[in-house]
mmCIF file of C-alpha atoms and ligand atoms in Angstrom:
data_model
loop_
_atom_site.group_PDB
_atom_site.id
_atom_site.type_symbol
_atom_site.label_atom_id
_atom_site.label_comp_id
_atom_site.label_asym_id
_atom_site.label_seq_id
_atom_site.Cartn_x
_atom_site.Cartn_y
_atom_site.Cartn_z
ATOM 1 C CA UNK A 784 105.176 78.023 80.330
ATOM 2 C CA UNK A 785 101.202 77.458 80.237
ATOM 3 C CA UNK A 786 98.487 80.090 81.419
ATOM 4 C CA UNK A 787 94.753 78.620 81.074
ATOM 5 C CA UNK A 788 92.518 81.512 81.833
ATOM 6 C CA UNK A 789 89.092 81.295 82.245
ATOM 7 C CA UNK A 790 86.981 84.362 81.523
ATOM 8 C CA UNK A 791 83.252 85.593 80.291
ATOM 9 C CA UNK A 792 84.949 88.152 78.129
ATOM 10 C CA UNK A 793 87.482 86.021 76.223
ATOM 11 C CA UNK A 794 87.522 88.705 73.327
ATOM 12 C CA UNK A 795 89.221 91.213 75.704
ATOM 13 C CA UNK A 796 92.120 89.197 76.359
ATOM 14 C CA UNK A 797 92.847 87.867 72.450
ATOM 15 C CA UNK A 798 94.453 91.171 71.435
ATOM 16 C CA UNK A 799 96.676 92.419 74.089
ATOM 17 C CA UNK A 800 98.790 88.947 74.237
ATOM 18 C CA UNK A 801 99.066 88.652 70.210
ATOM 19 C CA UNK A 802 101.698 91.299 69.663
ATOM 20 C CA UNK A 803 105.378 92.095 70.164
ATOM 21 C CA UNK A 804 106.958 90.065 72.911
ATOM 22 C CA UNK A 805 104.174 87.923 74.160
ATOM 23 C CA UNK A 806 103.851 86.693 70.745
ATOM 24 C CA UNK A 807 107.399 85.911 70.075
ATOM 25 C CA UNK A 808 107.266 84.212 73.515
ATOM 26 C CA UNK A 809 104.645 82.192 72.094
ATOM 27 C CA UNK A 810 105.905 81.714 68.311
ATOM 28 C CA UNK A 811 108.907 80.383 70.332
ATOM 29 C CA UNK A 812 107.169 77.777 72.189
ATOM 30 C CA UNK A 813 108.064 79.101 75.447
ATOM 31 C CA UNK A 814 104.540 80.705 76.252
ATOM 32 C CA UNK A 815 100.927 79.233 76.021
ATOM 33 C CA UNK A 816 97.915 80.867 76.798
ATOM 34 C CA UNK A 817 94.652 79.182 76.426
ATOM 35 C CA UNK A 818 91.215 80.759 76.961
ATOM 36 C CA UNK A 819 88.303 79.129 78.180
ATOM 37 C CA UNK A 820 85.262 80.555 77.745
ATOM 38 C CA UNK A 821 82.929 80.320 81.304
ATOM 39 C CA UNK A 822 79.630 80.311 79.167
ATOM 40 C CA UNK A 823 80.512 77.097 77.748
ATOM 41 C CA UNK A 824 80.560 75.314 81.245
ATOM 42 C CA UNK A 825 76.886 77.325 82.134
ATOM 43 C CA UNK A 826 74.092 74.849 81.353
ATOM 44 C CA UNK A 827 70.780 75.936 80.100
ATOM 45 C CA UNK A 828 69.435 77.960 76.973
ATOM 46 C CA UNK A 829 70.859 81.121 78.529
ATOM 47 C CA UNK A 830 74.230 79.858 79.568
ATOM 48 C CA UNK A 831 73.762 82.070 82.699
ATOM 49 C CA UNK A 832 77.277 82.499 84.744
ATOM 50 C CA UNK A 833 75.494 85.030 87.099
ATOM 51 C CA UNK A 834 72.926 85.722 89.729
ATOM 52 C CA UNK A 835 71.488 87.905 92.398
ATOM 53 C CA UNK A 836 73.421 88.212 95.801
ATOM 54 C CA UNK A 837 72.162 86.517 98.876
ATOM 55 C CA UNK A 838 71.409 89.455 101.518
ATOM 56 C CA UNK A 839 70.347 92.199 98.834
ATOM 57 C CA UNK A 840 72.374 94.837 97.298
ATOM 58 C CA UNK A 841 73.241 95.980 94.152
ATOM 59 C CA UNK A 842 75.372 94.023 91.471
ATOM 60 C CA UNK A 843 75.427 90.342 90.042
ATOM 61 C CA UNK A 844 77.877 87.617 91.690
ATOM 62 C CA UNK A 845 79.279 85.007 89.427
ATOM 63 C CA UNK A 846 77.630 81.430 90.060
ATOM 64 C CA UNK A 847 79.849 78.744 91.411
ATOM 65 C CA UNK A 848 78.757 75.812 89.312
ATOM 66 C CA UNK A 849 80.215 76.920 85.796
ATOM 67 C CA UNK A 850 83.318 77.804 87.267
ATOM 68 C CA UNK A 851 83.453 74.699 89.280
ATOM 69 C CA UNK A 852 82.606 72.954 85.877
ATOM 70 C CA UNK A 853 85.439 74.637 84.174
ATOM 71 C CA UNK A 854 88.326 74.383 86.984
ATOM 72 C CA UNK A 855 87.527 70.937 87.515
ATOM 73 C CA UNK A 856 88.063 69.805 83.962
ATOM 74 C CA UNK A 857 91.260 71.514 83.641
ATOM 75 C CA UNK A 858 92.331 70.377 86.640
ATOM 76 C CA UNK A 859 91.904 67.021 85.769
ATOM 77 C CA UNK A 860 94.031 67.597 82.604
ATOM 78 C CA UNK A 861 97.462 69.046 84.850
ATOM 79 C CA UNK A 862 98.273 70.035 87.713
ATOM 80 C CA UNK A 863 98.472 73.638 88.105
ATOM 81 C CA UNK A 864 101.171 75.491 90.335
ATOM 82 C CA UNK A 865 98.821 78.512 91.554
ATOM 83 C CA UNK A 866 95.012 79.092 90.596
ATOM 84 C CA UNK A 867 95.003 82.807 90.542
ATOM 85 C CA UNK A 868 91.979 85.194 91.206
ATOM 86 C CA UNK A 869 92.191 88.617 89.888
ATOM 87 C CA UNK A 870 90.615 90.785 92.522
ATOM 88 C CA UNK A 871 90.887 94.071 94.133
ATOM 89 C CA UNK A 872 91.074 92.076 97.406
ATOM 90 C CA UNK A 873 94.355 90.260 96.286
ATOM 91 C CA UNK A 874 98.114 90.985 97.173
ATOM 92 C CA UNK A 875 99.497 93.960 95.117
ATOM 93 C CA UNK A 876 101.410 92.427 92.002
ATOM 94 C CA UNK A 877 105.296 93.666 92.038
ATOM 95 C CA UNK A 878 108.298 92.623 90.282
ATOM 96 C CA UNK A 879 109.448 90.028 93.106
ATOM 97 C CA UNK A 880 106.162 88.199 92.886
ATOM 98 C CA UNK A 881 106.336 88.516 89.193
ATOM 99 C CA UNK A 882 109.924 86.642 89.236
ATOM 100 C CA UNK A 883 108.657 83.959 91.462
ATOM 101 C CA UNK A 884 105.545 82.983 89.238
ATOM 102 C CA UNK A 885 107.711 83.189 86.400
ATOM 103 C CA UNK A 886 109.416 80.375 87.506
ATOM 104 C CA UNK A 887 105.989 78.096 87.672
ATOM 105 C CA UNK A 888 105.011 75.642 84.585
ATOM 106 C CA UNK A 889 101.347 75.828 84.988
ATOM 107 C CA UNK A 890 99.000 78.690 86.112
ATOM 108 C CA UNK A 891 95.345 79.048 85.914
ATOM 109 C CA UNK A 892 93.812 82.873 86.164
ATOM 110 C CA UNK A 893 90.354 83.118 86.994
ATOM 111 C CA UNK A 894 89.080 86.552 86.010
ATOM 112 C CA UNK A 895 86.456 88.088 88.368
ATOM 113 C CA UNK A 896 83.586 90.025 87.472
ATOM 114 C CA UNK A 897 80.283 91.718 88.276
ATOM 115 C CA UNK A 898 80.448 92.084 92.456
ATOM 116 C CA UNK A 899 82.995 89.253 92.083
ATOM 117 C CA UNK A 900 82.788 85.091 92.428
ATOM 118 C CA UNK A 901 80.766 83.309 95.182
ATOM 119 C CA UNK A 902 83.083 83.267 98.190
ATOM 120 C CA UNK A 903 82.912 79.338 98.122
ATOM 121 C CA UNK A 904 84.918 79.312 95.000
ATOM 122 C CA UNK A 905 87.807 81.245 96.437
ATOM 123 C CA UNK A 906 87.808 78.735 99.578
ATOM 124 C CA UNK A 907 87.802 75.506 97.552
ATOM 125 C CA UNK A 908 90.127 76.461 94.637
ATOM 126 C CA UNK A 909 92.066 79.535 94.729
ATOM 127 C CA UNK A 910 95.793 79.428 96.047
ATOM 128 C CA UNK A 911 96.444 82.995 95.177
ATOM 129 C CA UNK A 912 94.544 86.299 94.615
ATOM 130 C CA UNK A 913 96.216 89.277 92.953
ATOM 131 C CA UNK A 914 95.433 92.762 92.595
ATOM 132 C CA UNK A 915 97.587 94.874 90.158
ATOM 133 C CA UNK A 916 96.627 97.926 91.809
ATOM 134 C CA UNK A 917 94.083 100.077 93.953
ATOM 135 C CA UNK A 918 91.823 100.901 91.649
ATOM 136 C CA UNK A 919 88.569 98.980 90.436
ATOM 137 C CA UNK A 920 88.491 97.452 86.730
ATOM 138 C CA UNK A 921 85.476 96.343 85.207
ATOM 139 C CA UNK A 922 86.694 92.657 85.138
ATOM 140 C CA UNK A 923 89.677 90.879 85.955
ATOM 141 C CA UNK A 924 90.935 90.418 82.375
ATOM 142 C CA UNK A 925 92.826 93.335 81.923
ATOM 143 C CA UNK A 926 94.567 92.526 85.419
ATOM 144 C CA UNK A 927 95.044 88.766 83.800
ATOM 145 C CA UNK A 928 97.034 90.399 80.416
ATOM 146 C CA UNK A 929 98.977 92.636 82.876
ATOM 147 C CA UNK A 930 99.543 89.393 84.763
ATOM 148 C CA UNK A 931 100.956 87.278 81.459
ATOM 149 C CA UNK A 932 102.330 90.277 80.217
ATOM 150 C CA UNK A 933 104.840 90.889 82.862
ATOM 151 C CA UNK A 934 105.476 87.224 83.883
ATOM 152 C CA UNK A 935 105.729 85.969 80.503
ATOM 153 C CA UNK A 936 108.403 88.131 79.380
ATOM 154 C CA UNK A 937 110.528 86.932 82.475
ATOM 155 C CA UNK A 938 110.723 83.158 81.234
ATOM 156 C CA UNK A 939 114.108 82.469 80.155
ATOM 157 C CA UNK A 940 114.758 82.825 76.412
ATOM 158 C CA UNK A 941 111.526 85.022 75.877
ATOM 159 C CA UNK A 942 113.814 88.417 75.702
ATOM 160 C CA UNK A 943 117.361 88.804 74.315
ATOM 161 C CA UNK A 944 120.429 90.924 75.519
ATOM 162 C CA UNK A 945 119.349 93.704 74.232
ATOM 163 C CA UNK A 946 115.462 93.323 76.084
ATOM 164 C CA UNK A 947 117.032 91.973 79.370
ATOM 165 C CA UNK A 948 115.150 92.304 82.196
ATOM 166 C CA UNK A 949 117.847 92.542 84.172
ATOM 167 C CA UNK A 950 118.034 96.071 83.554
ATOM 168 C CA UNK A 951 114.545 96.742 84.320
ATOM 169 C CA UNK A 952 112.836 99.036 86.591
ATOM 170 C CA UNK A 953 112.448 97.567 89.984
ATOM 171 C CA UNK A 954 114.407 94.328 89.360
ATOM 172 C CA UNK A 955 116.964 95.910 92.000
ATOM 173 C CA UNK A 956 114.367 98.081 93.617
ATOM 174 C CA UNK A 957 115.479 101.049 91.462
ATOM 175 C CA UNK A 958 113.831 102.992 88.874
ATOM 176 C CA UNK A 959 115.559 102.700 85.320
ATOM 177 C CA UNK A 960 117.727 105.632 84.375
ATOM 178 C CA UNK A 961 116.722 108.198 81.754
ATOM 179 C CA UNK A 962 117.287 106.881 77.962
ATOM 180 C CA UNK A 963 118.147 108.734 74.743
ATOM 181 C CA UNK A 964 118.565 107.848 70.850
ATOM 182 C CA UNK A 965 119.802 109.940 67.833
ATOM 183 C CA UNK A 966 119.781 112.913 67.248
ATOM 184 C CA UNK A 967 122.655 114.010 69.821
ATOM 185 C CA UNK A 968 120.898 117.595 69.904
ATOM 186 C CA UNK A 969 116.931 118.138 69.857
ATOM 187 C CA UNK A 970 115.452 121.315 70.194
ATOM 188 C CA UNK A 971 118.499 122.673 72.193
ATOM 189 C CA UNK A 972 118.431 119.718 74.505
ATOM 190 C CA UNK A 973 121.739 117.727 74.241
ATOM 191 C CA UNK A 974 122.133 114.274 75.280
ATOM 192 C CA UNK A 975 124.348 114.125 78.541
ATOM 193 C CA UNK A 976 128.127 114.206 77.301
ATOM 194 C CA UNK A 977 129.052 111.050 79.514
ATOM 195 C CA UNK A 978 126.667 108.709 77.232
ATOM 196 C CA UNK A 979 128.576 109.555 74.167
ATOM 197 C CA UNK A 980 132.100 109.265 75.599
ATOM 198 C CA UNK A 981 132.048 105.352 75.254
ATOM 199 C CA UNK A 982 133.636 105.142 78.537
ATOM 200 C CA UNK A 983 131.820 102.229 80.005
ATOM 201 C CA UNK A 984 132.397 102.717 83.607
ATOM 202 C CA UNK A 985 131.526 106.004 83.589
ATOM 203 C CA UNK A 986 128.087 105.595 81.832
ATOM 204 C CA UNK A 987 127.568 102.650 84.129
ATOM 205 C CA UNK A 988 127.934 105.100 87.090
ATOM 206 C CA UNK A 989 126.174 107.632 85.915
ATOM 207 C CA UNK A 990 123.225 105.573 85.274
ATOM 208 C CA UNK A 991 123.435 104.143 88.691
ATOM 209 C CA UNK A 992 123.524 107.579 90.248
ATOM 210 C CA UNK A 993 120.425 108.633 87.992
ATOM 211 C CA UNK A 994 118.630 105.538 89.045
ATOM 212 C CA UNK A 995 119.074 106.599 92.754
ATOM 213 C CA UNK A 996 118.555 110.049 92.385
ATOM 214 C CA UNK A 997 114.883 109.081 90.373
ATOM 215 C CA UNK A 998 114.040 106.595 92.939
ATOM 216 C CA UNK A 999 114.395 108.957 95.882
ATOM 217 C CA UNK A 1000 112.517 111.707 94.280
ATOM 218 C CA UNK A 1001 109.812 109.621 92.950
ATOM 219 C CA UNK A 1002 109.455 106.511 94.782
ATOM 220 C CA UNK A 1003 110.301 107.082 98.356
ATOM 221 C CA UNK A 1004 109.089 103.956 99.367
ATOM 222 C CA UNK A 1005 111.048 101.938 96.691
ATOM 223 C CA UNK A 1006 113.827 103.874 97.887
ATOM 224 C CA UNK A 1007 113.618 102.761 101.536
ATOM 225 C CA UNK A 1008 113.227 98.687 99.865
ATOM 226 C CA UNK A 1009 116.654 99.513 98.376
ATOM 227 C CA UNK A 1010 118.306 100.648 101.106
ATOM 228 C CA UNK A 1011 117.474 97.917 103.319
ATOM 229 C CA UNK A 1012 118.562 95.482 100.704
ATOM 230 C CA UNK A 1013 121.880 96.636 100.013
HETATM 231 N N1 ADE B 2103 89.729 93.314 89.043
HETATM 232 C C1 ADE B 2103 89.003 94.591 89.381
HETATM 233 N N2 ADE B 2103 89.911 95.431 89.770
HETATM 234 C C2 ADE B 2103 91.201 94.494 89.867
HETATM 235 C C3 ADE B 2103 92.276 95.135 90.369
HETATM 236 N N3 ADE B 2103 92.653 96.262 90.505
HETATM 237 N N4 ADE B 2103 93.116 94.433 90.271
HETATM 238 C C4 ADE B 2103 93.212 92.842 89.711
HETATM 239 N N5 ADE B 2103 91.663 92.593 89.500
HETATM 240 C C5 ADE B 2103 90.990 93.466 89.666
#
């Protein structure tokens, strides 16, 4: 799977995708991430990528021409399954959207900045707008990193049995159960006996019970979805 990310701040994206599971996915040849610096597509000495907004108001808007030049070049080289714009106005990213995107081959992500991009870019190129939560980031880069990480780890072969996404929180609309490691007792707090019993069916039942309890307590919205999906 290939991601092309168009950004005014490639530096912000370099580090988060170079460690752990993302690096392993790239090493295995399952994930490719290419960063495209928008300023390289802006003409003139100043390589200006933003401008004042029509109608007045604080904050700059990303100019359409450099974005169009960059996206046109990329689209001439390959067909994209989705052209995504990261923005607080988008659909909220959740596990089912991650699952759906992990089945694609080529995804282009445009990172928003300043007050956002000129509306005409959204009309002409963007097939999907994604928000990572109801709060405002100073740019779309961190949202793009979240997107690549959450989708990239679902590509078949990226995770091994131990880290399998099948047992992640949200995969079945339930939160994950609590986990423990050694020592068996720490600061007077023992690990639940059942986890040390070696009885697989009982452990499975205990984990499911804990998942249901946690979801009911902490995420009543998710719990309603779980009940409907059962
Ligand atoms: N850009 C700014 N805030 C954002 C958010 N919450 N999600 C995605 N992109 C953003």
